[in-house]
XYZ file of C-alpha atoms in Angstrom:
749
model
C 47.770 -4.264 37.621
C 46.591 -0.702 38.100
C 49.257 1.325 40.038
C 46.543 2.390 42.437
C 45.315 -1.134 43.114
C 46.287 -1.068 46.828
C 44.275 2.109 47.353
C 41.398 0.715 45.315
C 41.267 -2.465 47.369
C 41.193 -0.470 50.588
C 38.546 1.854 49.192
C 36.454 -1.065 47.965
C 36.476 -2.753 51.375
C 35.597 0.426 53.241
C 32.806 1.372 50.858
C 31.342 -2.117 50.890
C 31.078 -2.076 54.728
C 29.520 1.362 54.888
C 27.346 0.930 51.844
C 25.807 -2.314 53.086
C 24.394 -0.561 56.182
C 23.301 2.513 54.260
C 21.592 0.421 51.642
C 19.440 -1.398 54.187
C 18.468 1.951 55.694
C 17.690 3.627 52.386
C 15.791 0.628 51.093
C 13.476 0.520 54.101
C 12.810 4.254 53.992
C 12.110 4.407 50.272
C 10.074 1.224 50.320
C 7.729 2.960 52.740
C 7.724 6.295 50.913
C 7.943 5.539 47.221
C 8.238 1.797 46.775
C 11.522 2.196 44.823
C 15.075 1.209 45.694
C 18.012 3.447 44.857
C 21.706 3.233 44.260
C 24.142 4.785 46.768
C 23.826 8.523 47.247
C 26.875 9.329 45.158
C 25.289 7.781 42.076
C 22.742 10.495 41.430
C 20.089 10.217 38.756
C 20.460 12.683 35.897
C 18.339 15.806 36.003
C 14.941 14.982 34.507
C 14.728 18.502 33.103
C 17.690 17.864 30.796
C 16.682 18.311 27.153
C 16.944 15.497 24.613
C 20.225 16.661 23.076
C 21.920 16.960 26.428
C 20.665 13.552 27.487
C 21.996 12.008 24.302
C 25.350 13.748 24.718
C 26.037 14.572 28.387
C 28.792 16.839 29.578
C 30.967 13.815 30.261
C 30.340 10.479 28.544
C 31.725 7.016 29.240
C 32.522 4.350 26.652
C 33.462 0.753 27.419
C 36.500 -0.204 25.358
C 36.797 -3.661 26.872
C 35.456 -5.537 29.852
C 35.724 -9.107 31.075
C 32.547 -10.568 29.533
C 32.351 -13.714 31.659
C 33.759 -13.912 35.168
C 35.227 -17.343 35.944
C 37.386 -18.583 38.853
C 40.490 -17.765 36.834
C 39.446 -14.774 34.719
C 39.835 -11.905 37.164
C 38.135 -8.691 36.087
C 39.531 -6.162 33.629
C 37.948 -2.904 32.690
C 39.082 -0.346 30.107
C 37.074 2.856 29.670
C 37.249 6.071 27.687
C 35.951 9.211 29.374
C 35.127 12.107 27.051
C 34.634 15.756 27.964
C 31.969 17.118 25.619
C 31.954 20.610 27.144
C 33.838 23.786 26.269
C 35.632 23.896 29.647
C 38.136 21.632 31.345
C 36.736 19.053 33.771
C 38.356 18.526 37.166
C 39.876 15.255 38.328
C 37.290 12.628 39.170
C 36.574 8.941 39.649
C 34.425 6.144 38.265
C 32.807 3.619 40.590
C 31.920 0.233 39.083
C 28.835 -0.755 41.090
C 26.842 -3.973 41.045
C 24.524 -6.136 43.096
C 25.877 -9.618 43.793
C 22.479 -11.069 44.710
C 20.135 -9.419 42.212
C 18.416 -11.605 39.620
C 16.678 -10.096 36.613
C 13.061 -11.202 36.623
C 12.112 -10.544 32.985
C 13.477 -9.465 29.629
C 11.726 -6.136 30.220
C 13.767 -5.781 33.389
C 16.954 -6.316 31.369
C 15.942 -3.845 28.670
C 14.962 -1.115 31.108
C 18.314 -1.429 32.850
C 20.191 -1.279 29.540
C 18.304 1.898 28.629
C 19.123 3.537 31.971
C 15.543 3.402 33.218
C 15.830 0.528 35.674
C 15.848 1.290 39.411
C 17.997 -1.417 41.008
C 19.911 -1.075 44.303
C 23.668 -1.341 43.737
C 25.324 -1.797 47.125
C 28.459 -3.569 45.906
C 31.532 -1.722 44.712
C 33.745 -3.710 42.372
C 36.426 -1.118 41.781
C 37.070 2.629 41.633
C 39.002 4.108 38.724
C 40.683 7.486 39.104
C 40.123 9.878 36.181
C 42.630 12.691 35.532
C 41.716 16.211 34.488
C 40.123 16.283 31.036
C 40.621 19.191 28.644
C 37.656 20.569 26.724
C 36.495 18.214 23.942
C 39.225 15.708 24.804
C 39.210 12.126 26.058
C 41.211 10.058 28.498
C 41.474 6.297 28.894
C 41.410 4.633 32.301
C 41.622 0.974 33.201
C 41.641 -1.445 36.076
C 42.622 -5.074 36.475
C 41.525 -7.170 39.434
C 43.272 -10.541 39.771
C 41.232 -13.709 40.142
C 42.310 -13.904 43.806
C 40.654 -10.570 44.622
C 38.201 -11.094 47.482
C 35.547 -8.830 45.970
C 35.199 -11.211 43.003
C 34.450 -14.095 45.354
C 31.252 -12.276 46.290
C 29.813 -13.564 42.996
C 28.644 -16.745 44.721
C 25.864 -17.530 42.239
C 25.946 -17.566 38.462
C 24.029 -15.361 36.052
C 23.810 -11.760 34.818
C 24.068 -8.870 37.244
C 23.462 -5.131 36.759
C 26.513 -2.907 36.440
C 26.629 0.871 36.667
C 29.691 2.952 35.865
C 29.232 6.167 37.866
C 31.490 9.122 37.102
C 31.820 12.193 39.331
C 34.336 15.002 39.051
C 35.975 15.957 42.328
C 34.352 19.397 42.272
C 30.923 17.827 41.657
C 30.379 19.851 38.474
C 30.070 16.815 36.205
C 28.428 13.424 36.710
C 27.577 10.628 34.306
C 26.259 7.065 34.542
C 26.497 4.208 32.063
C 24.466 1.024 32.539
C 25.844 -2.340 31.496
C 26.058 -5.920 32.776
C 28.499 -8.306 34.416
C 27.960 -12.083 34.223
C 29.337 -14.873 36.404
C 29.731 -18.337 34.893
C 28.764 -21.597 36.601
C 32.379 -22.743 36.850
C 33.691 -23.057 40.393
C 30.302 -22.622 42.037
C 28.444 -25.170 44.078
C 24.983 -26.343 43.129
C 23.315 -28.361 40.424
C 24.051 -27.496 36.839
C 21.059 -27.280 34.546
C 21.227 -28.416 30.887
C 23.034 -26.066 28.555
C 21.295 -23.817 26.086
C 22.267 -24.899 22.564
C 23.365 -22.089 20.271
C 24.511 -22.013 16.643
C 26.648 -19.033 15.602
C 26.285 -18.315 11.878
C 28.763 -16.187 9.927
C 27.623 -15.306 6.377
C 30.641 -15.016 4.125
C 29.564 -12.713 1.326
C 30.571 -9.368 -0.137
C 28.643 -6.323 -1.232
C 31.003 -4.148 -3.232
C 31.637 -6.083 -6.427
C 32.740 -4.005 -9.387
C 33.750 -4.434 -13.004
C 37.294 -5.769 -13.274
C 39.053 -3.656 -15.900
C 41.902 -6.126 -16.403
C 39.526 -8.979 -17.178
C 37.479 -6.729 -19.451
C 40.550 -5.870 -21.525
C 41.573 -9.515 -21.706
C 38.105 -10.533 -22.863
C 38.362 -8.223 -25.865
C 42.021 -8.420 -26.698
C 42.799 -12.120 -26.908
C 41.390 -15.554 -27.574
C 42.855 -17.222 -24.498
C 40.635 -19.745 -22.787
C 42.438 -18.944 -19.526
C 40.418 -15.757 -19.138
C 37.225 -16.819 -17.396
C 33.947 -14.966 -17.604
C 33.464 -15.338 -13.835
C 36.468 -13.046 -13.273
C 34.597 -10.057 -14.736
C 33.476 -9.048 -11.218
C 36.107 -8.380 -8.584
C 36.523 -7.064 -5.071
C 39.017 -4.407 -4.085
C 41.956 -5.501 -1.972
C 40.416 -4.224 1.276
C 37.179 -6.178 0.812
C 39.003 -9.310 -0.300
C 41.283 -9.158 2.739
C 38.255 -8.742 5.029
C 36.753 -11.908 3.528
C 39.972 -13.857 4.009
C 40.286 -12.675 7.614
C 36.818 -14.017 8.422
C 37.492 -17.230 6.532
C 40.611 -17.849 8.642
C 38.586 -17.624 11.870
C 37.485 -21.203 11.260
C 40.898 -22.398 12.385
C 40.653 -20.511 15.716
C 36.959 -20.999 16.367
C 35.755 -24.292 14.890
C 32.260 -23.668 16.270
C 31.593 -20.640 14.095
C 29.439 -21.788 11.185
C 30.479 -20.248 7.877
C 27.826 -19.900 5.188
C 29.666 -18.885 2.032
C 28.479 -17.112 -1.090
C 29.819 -19.214 -4.012
C 30.854 -16.042 -5.862
C 33.250 -15.258 -3.010
C 34.941 -18.664 -3.041
C 37.220 -17.824 -5.964
C 38.518 -14.828 -4.008
C 39.288 -17.039 -1.000
C 40.884 -19.818 -3.102
C 41.035 -22.226 -0.118
C 37.695 -21.657 1.585
C 36.910 -23.054 5.013
C 33.148 -23.315 4.903
C 30.577 -25.637 6.422
C 27.782 -24.667 4.057
C 26.930 -22.656 0.957
C 24.243 -20.106 0.224
C 22.624 -19.426 -3.142
C 24.926 -17.956 -5.841
C 25.593 -14.236 -5.427
C 23.237 -14.099 -2.438
C 20.448 -13.927 -5.023
C 17.250 -12.433 -3.605
C 14.786 -15.319 -3.866
C 12.088 -13.562 -1.851
C 12.020 -10.601 -4.235
C 12.016 -12.921 -7.232
C 8.991 -14.718 -5.834
C 7.159 -11.480 -5.104
C 7.913 -9.889 -8.498
C 6.315 -12.678 -10.548
C 8.438 -11.729 -13.566
C 10.284 -14.899 -14.529
C 10.671 -13.852 -18.190
C 12.184 -10.537 -17.132
C 14.909 -12.367 -15.211
C 15.599 -14.731 -18.119
C 15.839 -11.838 -20.605
C 18.225 -10.085 -18.222
C 20.532 -13.120 -18.309
C 19.507 -14.663 -14.989
C 17.672 -17.940 -15.707
C 16.633 -20.404 -13.019
C 19.748 -22.506 -13.527
C 22.045 -19.621 -12.535
C 20.827 -19.518 -8.914
C 19.839 -23.142 -8.316
C 21.404 -24.988 -5.388
C 23.254 -27.267 -7.799
C 25.019 -24.205 -9.228
C 26.480 -23.423 -5.785
C 27.902 -26.928 -5.465
C 29.345 -26.788 -8.974
C 31.117 -23.519 -8.189
C 32.613 -25.070 -5.051
C 33.931 -28.013 -7.063
C 35.464 -25.697 -9.629
C 37.222 -23.602 -6.986
C 38.505 -26.630 -5.082
C 39.267 -28.504 -8.305
C 37.441 -31.445 -6.775
C 34.623 -32.982 -8.768
C 33.188 -34.723 -5.714
C 33.224 -31.855 -3.193
C 29.958 -31.456 -1.310
C 28.510 -28.968 1.159
C 24.921 -28.461 2.302
C 23.290 -25.489 0.599
C 20.946 -23.152 2.478
C 19.035 -20.258 0.959
C 19.536 -16.940 2.766
C 16.616 -14.571 3.133
C 16.435 -11.498 0.926
C 14.671 -8.215 1.573
C 11.243 -9.838 1.653
C 9.523 -12.435 3.805
C 9.788 -16.212 3.655
C 6.100 -16.778 3.011
C 4.903 -20.100 1.607
C 5.151 -18.845 -1.975
C 8.790 -17.808 -1.543
C 9.554 -21.065 0.262
C 8.011 -23.035 -2.588
C 10.188 -21.134 -5.069
C 13.272 -22.001 -3.035
C 12.219 -25.645 -2.797
C 11.696 -25.789 -6.557
C 15.290 -24.616 -6.962
C 16.657 -27.398 -4.778
C 16.795 -25.634 -1.393
C 15.162 -27.790 1.277
C 16.488 -25.534 4.070
C 16.436 -21.748 4.310
C 17.742 -19.186 6.802
C 15.253 -16.591 8.025
C 17.080 -13.501 9.264
C 14.062 -11.276 9.916
C 10.269 -11.030 9.941
C 9.652 -14.694 10.658
C 10.001 -15.514 14.329
C 9.678 -12.694 16.848
C 11.042 -14.387 19.970
C 11.196 -11.109 21.865
C 7.539 -11.564 22.836
C 7.852 -15.145 24.087
C 10.320 -17.320 25.927
C 13.346 -18.165 23.804
C 12.685 -21.318 21.807
C 14.205 -23.383 19.011
C 13.805 -21.436 15.801
C 13.184 -24.415 13.515
C 10.024 -24.774 11.430
C 8.933 -27.427 8.929
C 6.772 -25.748 6.298
C 4.954 -27.815 3.632
C 5.023 -26.469 0.054
C 3.870 -27.716 -3.341
C 7.385 -28.995 -4.111
C 8.026 -30.555 -0.691
C 8.725 -29.592 2.912
C 11.117 -26.746 3.636
C 13.008 -26.398 6.910
C 13.160 -22.786 8.057
C 15.902 -21.955 10.560
C 15.018 -18.577 12.044
C 17.624 -16.445 13.783
C 16.970 -15.068 17.242
C 16.143 -11.368 16.686
C 17.773 -9.691 19.682
C 20.899 -11.832 19.931
C 21.476 -11.573 16.165
C 20.958 -7.832 16.338
C 23.684 -7.526 18.956
C 26.047 -9.895 17.134
C 25.531 -7.999 13.883
C 26.615 -4.723 15.464
C 23.317 -3.038 16.335
C 22.155 -1.796 19.724
C 18.834 -3.045 21.062
C 17.630 0.581 21.207
C 18.948 4.108 20.865
C 18.659 4.568 24.619
C 20.991 1.628 25.369
C 24.073 3.849 25.521
C 26.525 1.088 26.482
C 25.655 -0.841 23.308
C 27.152 1.702 20.915
C 30.301 -0.404 20.461
C 31.339 -4.055 20.334
C 32.409 -4.315 23.988
C 29.088 -2.986 25.268
C 27.032 -5.145 22.923
C 29.003 -8.213 23.984
C 28.222 -7.576 27.667
C 24.524 -7.389 26.826
C 24.705 -10.516 24.625
C 26.343 -12.575 27.383
C 23.874 -11.364 29.999
C 20.877 -11.922 27.715
C 21.898 -15.469 26.779
C 22.442 -16.331 30.454
C 18.993 -14.986 31.243
C 17.438 -17.153 28.501
C 19.056 -20.263 30.000
C 17.849 -19.385 33.484
C 14.383 -18.528 32.169
C 13.663 -22.154 31.175
C 16.609 -24.142 32.549
C 15.280 -27.620 31.738
C 13.823 -26.863 28.299
C 15.779 -28.328 25.370
C 16.282 -25.422 22.990
C 18.652 -24.427 20.201
C 18.980 -20.784 19.149
C 20.383 -19.579 15.836
C 22.402 -16.358 16.001
C 23.723 -14.710 12.858
C 26.525 -12.199 12.537
C 25.829 -9.557 9.930
C 27.276 -9.982 6.430
C 29.299 -6.821 7.059
C 30.568 -7.908 10.495
C 34.331 -7.602 10.764
C 36.625 -10.463 11.671
C 37.505 -8.582 14.875
C 33.835 -8.419 15.892
C 33.303 -12.124 15.236
C 36.517 -13.019 17.067
C 35.518 -10.970 20.124
C 32.141 -12.672 20.408
C 33.396 -16.207 19.754
C 36.232 -15.815 22.248
C 33.783 -14.775 24.956
C 31.231 -17.487 24.151
C 33.858 -20.150 24.766
C 33.817 -19.089 28.426
C 30.018 -19.199 28.694
C 29.510 -22.463 30.578
C 25.716 -22.322 30.140
C 26.009 -22.469 26.330
C 26.608 -25.429 24.042
C 27.839 -24.185 20.664
C 26.511 -26.485 17.932
C 26.666 -26.697 14.140
C 24.075 -26.022 11.470
C 23.272 -29.660 10.854
C 22.567 -30.216 14.556
C 20.232 -27.233 14.516
C 18.504 -28.501 11.394
C 17.931 -31.901 13.002
C 16.380 -30.342 16.110
C 12.764 -30.955 17.002
C 10.876 -28.206 15.142
C 9.086 -25.593 17.165
C 6.244 -25.739 14.662
C 5.404 -27.870 11.615
C 2.664 -28.655 9.120
C -0.241 -26.274 8.657
C 0.678 -24.365 11.811
C 4.121 -23.585 10.401
C 2.609 -22.592 7.036
C 0.178 -20.278 8.786
C 3.036 -18.735 10.772
C 4.988 -18.142 7.556
C 2.068 -16.393 5.884
C 1.233 -14.342 8.970
C 4.268 -12.145 8.441
C 3.468 -9.140 6.276
C 6.092 -6.923 4.698
C 5.450 -3.488 3.260
C 5.448 -3.848 -0.569
C 7.757 -0.831 -0.708
C 10.478 -3.060 0.740
C 10.493 -5.068 -2.483
C 10.902 -1.874 -4.568
C 9.504 -3.473 -7.723
C 9.893 -0.229 -9.712
C 13.669 -0.272 -9.231
C 13.747 -4.011 -9.888
C 11.876 -3.647 -13.185
C 14.199 -0.840 -14.262
C 17.192 -3.029 -13.492
C 15.752 -5.996 -15.402
C 14.926 -3.810 -18.409
C 18.419 -2.331 -18.513
C 20.048 -5.748 -18.231
C 17.816 -7.121 -20.987
C 18.822 -4.263 -23.294
C 22.538 -4.670 -22.682
C 22.317 -8.431 -23.203
C 20.380 -7.897 -26.434
C 23.100 -5.489 -27.601
C 25.703 -8.205 -27.072
C 23.577 -10.708 -28.940
C 23.161 -8.310 -31.860
C 26.894 -7.748 -31.966
C 27.563 -11.476 -32.015
C 24.991 -12.281 -34.693
C 25.255 -9.195 -36.909
C 28.878 -8.087 -36.652
C 31.144 -10.901 -35.552
C 31.829 -13.628 -38.092
C 31.111 -16.457 -35.671
C 32.892 -19.143 -37.681
C 36.042 -17.054 -37.564
C 36.466 -16.887 -41.355
C 36.161 -14.120 -43.873
C 33.385 -14.268 -46.491
C 34.463 -16.406 -49.430
C 36.738 -18.640 -47.361
C 36.122 -22.353 -47.696
C 35.526 -22.588 -43.925
C 32.633 -20.201 -44.238
C 30.969 -22.535 -46.704
C 31.453 -25.638 -44.586
C 28.243 -25.228 -42.630
C 25.368 -22.992 -41.812
C 26.777 -20.157 -39.734
C 23.338 -19.389 -38.371
C 23.437 -22.624 -36.408
C 26.633 -21.649 -34.609
C 26.002 -18.051 -33.740
C 25.423 -17.248 -30.077
C 22.790 -14.999 -28.708
C 19.584 -16.621 -29.898
C 17.902 -15.652 -26.670
C 18.921 -18.707 -24.696
C 19.919 -17.248 -21.363
C 20.719 -20.658 -19.985
C 24.166 -20.580 -21.589
C 25.832 -19.479 -18.390
C 28.685 -21.959 -18.120
C 32.267 -20.894 -18.392
C 33.479 -20.329 -21.885
C 36.408 -22.601 -21.190
C 34.038 -25.554 -21.289
C 33.362 -24.896 -24.977
C 36.838 -23.931 -26.015
C 38.251 -25.130 -29.280
C 41.933 -25.732 -29.556
C 44.419 -24.430 -32.034
C 48.097 -25.281 -32.218
C 48.683 -23.768 -28.781
C 45.823 -25.666 -27.190
C 44.762 -22.451 -25.447
C 42.424 -20.604 -27.782
C 38.720 -20.109 -28.174
C 36.791 -20.300 -31.379
C 34.836 -17.223 -32.407
C 31.590 -18.758 -31.155
C 33.033 -19.542 -27.724
C 34.677 -16.124 -27.560
C 31.378 -14.385 -28.205
C 29.544 -16.643 -25.753
C 32.042 -15.690 -23.081
C 30.908 -12.077 -23.353
C 27.345 -13.154 -22.675
C 28.505 -15.225 -19.716
C 30.425 -12.267 -18.294
C 27.350 -10.092 -18.692
C 25.215 -12.677 -16.902
C 27.726 -12.838 -14.048
C 27.278 -9.116 -13.442
C 23.517 -9.424 -13.859
C 23.306 -12.137 -11.196
C 25.345 -10.083 -8.737
C 23.155 -7.032 -9.359
C 20.019 -8.933 -8.345
C 21.029 -9.869 -4.814
C 19.481 -8.702 -1.580
C 21.459 -5.445 -1.495
C 19.769 -2.878 -3.732
C 22.665 -0.449 -3.306
C 24.939 -2.733 -5.361
C 22.558 -3.304 -8.233
C 22.765 0.138 -9.805
C 26.571 0.131 -10.070
C 26.722 -3.375 -11.517
C 23.912 -2.650 -13.957
C 25.856 0.356 -15.203
C 28.878 -1.960 -15.511
C 27.032 -4.158 -18.024
C 26.518 -1.133 -20.260
C 30.200 -0.245 -19.870
C 31.030 -3.775 -20.991
C 28.925 -3.429 -24.150
C 30.462 -0.027 -24.892
C 33.976 -1.396 -24.484
C 33.303 -4.245 -26.893
C 32.006 -1.812 -29.497
C 35.082 0.327 -29.039
C 37.039 -2.569 -30.494
C 35.980 -1.355 -33.918
C 36.452 2.175 -35.183
C 36.016 4.483 -38.152
C 38.576 6.920 -39.560
C 37.345 9.578 -42.002
C 38.675 12.798 -43.558
C 37.608 16.036 -41.949
C 37.063 17.935 -45.223
C 36.518 16.972 -48.868
C 36.470 19.373 -51.854
C 34.465 18.360 -54.927
C 34.936 19.997 -58.379
C 32.827 17.631 -60.472
C 29.468 15.942 -60.333
C 30.882 12.816 -58.647
C 33.693 12.117 -56.254
C 34.848 9.611 -53.605
C 34.922 9.875 -49.815
C 37.590 7.462 -48.480
C 37.120 5.983 -44.977
C 38.912 3.297 -43.001
C 37.366 0.758 -40.605
C 39.653 -0.622 -37.882
C 39.139 -3.909 -36.018
C 41.127 -4.579 -32.838
C 39.134 -7.737 -32.058
C 40.801 -11.139 -32.485
C 38.137 -12.239 -34.996
C 36.913 -10.848 -38.349
C 33.859 -8.648 -38.475
C 31.291 -7.703 -41.100
C 29.391 -4.443 -40.837
C 28.108 -1.404 -42.691
C 29.059 2.219 -42.943
C 26.010 4.441 -42.824
C 26.235 7.945 -44.254
C 23.797 10.849 -44.450
C 24.085 14.519 -45.470
C 21.920 17.480 -44.598
C 21.561 18.503 -48.260
C 19.550 17.147 -51.214
C 22.017 18.528 -53.786
C 25.138 16.986 -52.220
C 24.634 13.347 -51.203
C 26.697 10.266 -50.418
C 26.171 6.540 -50.633
C 23.608 5.481 -48.014
C 25.318 2.196 -46.973
C 28.600 0.496 -47.746
C 29.338 -3.060 -46.555
C 32.797 -3.729 -45.127
C 34.564 -6.900 -43.956
C 37.595 -6.406 -41.726
C 40.122 -9.115 -40.744
C 41.085 -9.530 -37.050
C 43.461 -6.940 -35.595
C 43.503 -5.129 -38.880
C 41.850 -2.379 -40.909
C 40.009 -2.143 -44.200
C 39.465 0.835 -46.538
C 36.059 1.704 -47.972
C 34.748 4.327 -50.361
C 31.566 6.374 -50.198
C 30.378 7.844 -53.511
C 29.591 11.572 -53.536
C 27.022 13.023 -56.013
C 26.828 16.775 -56.513
C 24.232 18.825 -58.453
C 25.146 22.273 -57.167
C 27.939 24.158 -55.518
C 27.890 24.642 -51.779
C 28.839 23.047 -48.478
C 27.245 20.265 -46.450
C 28.128 17.881 -43.610
C 28.147 14.108 -44.047
C 27.448 12.082 -40.901
C 28.972 8.617 -40.931
C 28.638 5.842 -38.378
C 29.186 2.122 -38.155
C 26.068 -0.061 -37.899
C 25.432 -3.768 -37.932
C 23.477 -5.404 -40.722
C 20.268 -4.766 -38.801
C 20.956 -1.036 -38.694
C 21.863 -0.862 -34.981
C 24.554 1.800 -34.390
C 27.937 0.526 -33.249
C 29.895 3.730 -32.953
C 29.558 7.426 -32.526
C 28.848 9.758 -35.444
C 31.811 10.979 -37.470
C 31.459 14.100 -39.623
C 33.030 15.197 -42.907
C 32.515 18.636 -44.426
C 31.952 18.383 -48.188
C 32.545 21.550 -50.260
C 31.410 21.583 -53.915
C 33.048 23.938 -56.473
C 30.890 22.899 -59.453
C 30.286 26.112 -61.643
C 27.298 24.982 -63.662
C 24.802 26.900 -61.616
C 26.602 30.142 -60.792
C 26.156 33.580 -62.488
C 28.887 33.134 -65.106
C 27.271 29.889 -66.183
C 23.975 31.681 -66.689
C 25.722 34.295 -68.885
C 27.175 31.567 -71.085
C 23.780 30.006 -71.503
C 22.189 33.343 -72.464
C 24.921 33.990 -75.056
C 24.432 30.523 -76.477
C 20.678 31.113 -76.800
C 21.217 34.492 -78.519
C 23.657 32.976 -80.960
C 21.132 30.269 -81.706
C 18.427 32.888 -82.438
C 20.748 34.889 -84.694
C 21.623 31.756 -86.590
C 17.971 30.952 -87.187
C 17.203 34.517 -88.255
C 19.995 34.439 -90.804
C 18.784 31.109 -92.068
C 15.368 32.503 -92.927
C 16.427 35.922 -94.226
C 19.489 35.256 -96.350
C 19.262 35.582 -100.175
C 19.441 32.381 -102.109
C 21.857 31.850 -105.052
C 20.223 31.509 -108.523
C 21.298 27.921 -108.784
C 19.757 26.920 -105.444
């Protein structure tokens, strides 16, 4: 109870008596003069000459921290506000009057929107409560609150149910500062006399998915370092502790609010371990609409994302793996991506096993018509698809977005909740005897606190019947057949939304990184796990067991193909190499979801994965080599930290034609070991050159960075002293010949 409650009650009664008479007087006068009604004189309209910046940020602003969303016979009325001084000077003491109109009924959704934006002109003769505001220092805030018990007489003035306008009028005692915030207050049907109309059915959907997946360094190291089948490829992507905890907090809401309908991303189930979910979405929230628009099926397959990876059956299989229950079942619905659910996209979804999809935008604009059931039956080439379209405005509010920038009270959860409650009550009153079911979706980034606040309030909304997804799906469709197909194709989305240029770049990068892994597996790793010359290597054709032949459908967990050794927990070389491809494809699938911001980071992660695998082999070489003869040796060492043997080549080049090395040398290295190799050096002159060595596979694809060795030749055959020796030898030869022809012969010769 507010310490000033006794004064407030007295003030409320006095103001109500005086205000009622004044209101009648003012209303009659203004009706004759201008045709508009006004609030009491103390609630002045802001100066129309105020510039845009000042209007957006007045001298004193009011924020609703919390407010009783639904008034019932037992709820009372609580109000908690923050008042902020945005000026450079202190603001005097003041007060806030919470004003309403007990008998006013909104006549249209435009009426509601204008009031929310501060443009509506509605008489507010009824004072709920006055809150006293202390002095506020410059650029500081104060919090004020009030709590009226359910027995308060002023609350009994709500003698009919429905939404009512609410204005929070602030005035400093010296009159220097005023501010008004428009919101709503809603009375439930409970405790009131009169006939109750049928409830408005509503399904509250909570997508359970995450957007900040990243490469898990621990899993990456385990993939390279050991042969254990316990390391699963699916663990290559992970969430940080904050994101994982946010997922768990939302998952636990099912126990408090059984009516909230959880639609879980299968990739998030492993993080939750014991998921509470009524339904599943497509794996990794894969963007089916963009896939359909791109028309590049081969590009997806080459990137490691075949059709099987995002089929509805894949979602169910993931659920069974997480729950360790081979018979677990949940309905699977396809969530909308960045594009539109036109008939082509719906046919693609149907082909993949999704007979029901969720449309979150650009399908059913109910803001222009009376609220109706958002269910459509659309025929496609592969069968009918049920489209369950979310209500735009209610979903916008539930997802944490204001209905407009001018709706100042909707900048936080409390203000948006007041509007949501009022809007839903208006929809029920708009067509009280029409059987309708609305789908409302929280945003994928909605916090557990936001969802909890809304669900707690909706439980008190007597005009609402909270239903499940299956009930919604079974509802009489608003439109079906050719009419529904025409409605689906009427929606047009700017092609820029699909961003095909970025998509193609992503697919190309993923295809390259996957091809690099395939090359490593086929041209470096000895897939049968044996060294050349071993009897095991001759047991069969190794080409038939090597992974990476372009079949992107090999996306199952490597554990399924594990071969056992004495420990019963080891992979064969083929399964080990396949697991790298599966890990790559896991990242590729996550990078092709509806959130383009995630794709770039995860695409880069696939390249980091390839680089890390290659770092498992290395080359050690001398920095300098001195040569004093025409031939010499350059010793190098190849290291292999992988758990399987490898076969590769050392490539070497020099920048000189007189000092050269062997072009290629083949090397086989046992697992977790090293092997020496020798490069032959040939020298035809003295001098210095640099030899560049790198590791390549047998197809010539580089596997490591370039290592350099400086080769210095001291061979003297071509220097000046050598030339002198040659000249002397020639002269001696000439002298010898001259003597041979000019010497005197002996008589007996």
